[in-house]
Amino acid sequence: MEKIKVQIGWSENNYSACTDDYERLGGLVVATGKTFDDIKKAFLSALKFHIQGCIADGDALPKWLQSGNYELEYQFSAAALLHRLDGIVTRSAIARATGINQKQISHYASGYRKPRPAQRKRIVNGIHHISNELASVV
């Protein structure tokens, strides 16, 4: 089964989703949505619409894509990841778990600043640490 990487971003009050795997997909596919569930549905719908259009136009697409033998792999920007956790984990908890200043975390969430890859990794590791702590509660 092939994987299609979908970049999830955050802009203003919406998630955005796109894949730039132009070569394998025969074009660019994008979508927006208010919630993560909305964006997953919207992107899948846009991808299926794109595939149907390509087939109708006689464009060459890989068999795995035409047959639906793929899975979507979502990769969150720091802003989208932080918004995904709103209402679940506070930004102050993320700041404590990562050692990154809470104001800086807020800048990442708003998109005012974009973390370097090492900072993003610290955020992900901090979130994993929080989830492990929660999972240890009996």
Short mmCIF file of C-alpha atoms in Angstrom, two decimals:
data_model
loop_
_atom_site.label_atom_id
_atom_site.label_comp_id
_atom_site.label_asym_id
_atom_site.label_seq_id
_atom_site.Cartn_x
_atom_site.Cartn_y
_atom_site.Cartn_z
CA MET A 1 0.00 0.00 0.00
CA GLU A 2 1.34 3.41 -0.99
CA LYS A 3 1.45 6.34 1.42
CA ILE A 4 0.47 9.84 0.43
CA LYS A 5 1.95 12.48 2.74
CA VAL A 6 -0.48 15.28 3.53
CA GLN A 7 0.90 18.47 5.04
CA ILE A 8 -1.52 19.94 7.59
CA GLY A 9 -1.11 23.64 8.29
CA TRP A 10 -2.95 26.32 10.22
CA SER A 11 -3.97 29.70 8.89
CA GLU A 12 -6.15 32.19 10.75
CA ASN A 13 -9.09 29.97 11.82
CA ASN A 14 -8.75 26.98 9.49
CA TYR A 15 -6.66 23.96 8.87
CA SER A 16 -5.20 23.59 5.41
CA ALA A 17 -4.12 20.36 3.77
CA CYS A 18 -2.01 19.83 0.71
CA THR A 19 0.26 17.33 -0.88
CA ASP A 20 2.95 18.43 -3.23
CA ASP A 21 3.59 14.96 -4.59
CA TYR A 22 2.81 16.30 -8.05
CA GLU A 23 4.62 13.55 -9.94
CA ARG A 24 2.82 10.58 -8.38
CA LEU A 25 -0.60 12.24 -8.14
CA GLY A 26 -0.57 14.02 -11.47
CA GLY A 27 -1.19 17.38 -9.81
CA LEU A 28 -1.59 19.30 -6.60
CA VAL A 29 -4.44 18.49 -4.20
CA VAL A 30 -5.51 20.98 -1.50
CA ALA A 31 -8.37 21.46 0.98
CA THR A 32 -9.37 23.51 4.02
CA GLY A 33 -11.53 22.86 7.06
CA LYS A 34 -12.42 24.22 10.50
CA THR A 35 -11.60 21.04 12.43
CA PHE A 36 -9.17 18.20 11.92
CA ASP A 37 -12.06 15.85 11.10
CA ASP A 38 -13.34 18.40 8.56
CA ILE A 39 -9.96 18.69 6.89
CA LYS A 40 -9.51 14.92 6.66
CA LYS A 41 -12.91 14.56 4.96
CA ALA A 42 -12.36 17.57 2.70
CA PHE A 43 -8.91 16.39 1.60
CA LEU A 44 -10.09 12.84 0.88
CA SER A 45 -13.00 14.24 -1.13
CA ALA A 46 -10.65 16.56 -3.07
CA LEU A 47 -8.25 13.68 -3.76
CA LYS A 48 -11.04 11.41 -5.04
CA PHE A 49 -12.39 14.26 -7.19
CA HIS A 50 -8.89 14.82 -8.59
CA ILE A 51 -8.44 11.12 -9.38
CA GLN A 52 -11.84 10.93 -11.11
CA GLY A 53 -11.02 14.03 -13.15
CA CYS A 54 -7.66 12.66 -14.21
CA ILE A 55 -9.21 9.34 -15.25
CA ALA A 56 -11.98 11.15 -17.18
CA ASP A 57 -9.34 13.27 -18.95
CA GLY A 58 -7.29 10.19 -19.85
CA ASP A 59 -4.30 11.24 -17.72
CA ALA A 60 -1.85 8.53 -16.77
CA LEU A 61 -2.09 7.66 -13.07
CA PRO A 62 -0.49 4.80 -11.19
CA LYS A 63 -2.73 1.74 -10.73
CA TRP A 64 -2.42 1.95 -6.94
CA LEU A 65 -3.88 5.46 -7.04
CA GLN A 66 -6.70 4.56 -9.40
CA SER A 67 -7.67 1.52 -7.31
CA GLY A 68 -7.54 3.36 -3.98
CA ASN A 69 -4.63 1.28 -2.70
CA TYR A 70 -3.19 4.12 -0.61
CA GLU A 71 -3.32 5.57 2.85
CA LEU A 72 -2.98 9.17 3.91
CA GLU A 73 -0.20 10.11 6.32
CA TYR A 74 -0.79 13.45 8.02
CA GLN A 75 2.17 15.64 8.92
CA PHE A 76 1.31 18.63 11.08
CA SER A 77 3.02 21.99 11.07
CA ALA A 78 3.79 23.19 14.60
CA ALA A 79 0.87 25.66 14.45
CA ALA A 80 -1.59 22.98 13.31
CA LEU A 81 -0.33 20.53 15.93
CA LEU A 82 -0.72 23.07 18.73
CA HIS A 83 -4.23 23.97 17.56
CA ARG A 84 -5.11 20.29 17.29
CA LEU A 85 -4.40 19.98 21.01
CA ASP A 86 -6.47 23.03 22.06
CA GLY A 87 -8.91 21.95 24.75
CA ILE A 88 -6.89 18.80 25.44
CA VAL A 89 -3.51 20.08 26.65
CA THR A 90 -2.74 23.63 27.72
CA ARG A 91 0.08 25.55 26.15
CA SER A 92 1.58 26.09 29.59
CA ALA A 93 1.75 22.29 30.04
CA ILE A 94 3.43 22.01 26.64
CA ALA A 95 5.87 24.76 27.64
CA ARG A 96 6.76 22.92 30.86
CA ALA A 97 7.18 19.60 29.05
CA THR A 98 9.34 21.07 26.30
CA GLY A 99 11.30 23.71 28.18
CA ILE A 100 10.22 26.23 25.53
CA ASN A 101 8.88 29.53 26.79
CA GLN A 102 5.05 29.67 26.76
CA LYS A 103 5.11 32.94 24.82
CA GLN A 104 7.24 31.26 22.15
CA ILE A 105 4.79 28.32 22.04
CA SER A 106 2.01 30.88 21.45
CA HIS A 107 4.02 32.47 18.64
CA TYR A 108 4.37 29.06 17.01
CA ALA A 109 0.64 28.38 17.41
CA SER A 110 -0.34 31.71 15.84
CA GLY A 111 2.06 31.26 12.96
CA TYR A 112 3.87 34.46 13.95
CA ARG A 113 7.01 32.38 14.20
CA LYS A 114 7.92 29.03 12.69
CA PRO A 115 10.06 26.70 14.80
CA ARG A 116 13.28 25.26 13.51
CA PRO A 117 13.17 21.49 13.03
CA ALA A 118 14.90 20.91 16.38
CA GLN A 119 12.31 23.04 18.19
CA ARG A 120 9.45 21.23 16.45
CA LYS A 121 10.99 17.94 17.56
CA ARG A 122 11.10 19.23 21.16
CA ILE A 123 7.40 20.10 20.92
CA VAL A 124 6.52 16.64 19.61
CA ASN A 125 8.68 14.95 22.25
CA GLY A 126 7.07 17.10 24.95
CA ILE A 127 3.60 16.12 23.77
CA HIS A 128 4.64 12.46 23.78
CA HIS A 129 5.95 12.90 27.33
CA ILE A 130 2.60 14.38 28.43
CA SER A 131 0.68 11.53 26.79
CA ASN A 132 2.92 8.92 28.45
CA GLU A 133 2.32 10.56 31.83
CA LEU A 134 -1.43 10.51 31.25
CA ALA A 135 -1.33 6.89 30.08
CA SER A 136 0.47 5.85 33.27
CA VAL A 137 -2.47 6.88 35.46
CA VAL A 138 -4.39 3.88 36.78
#
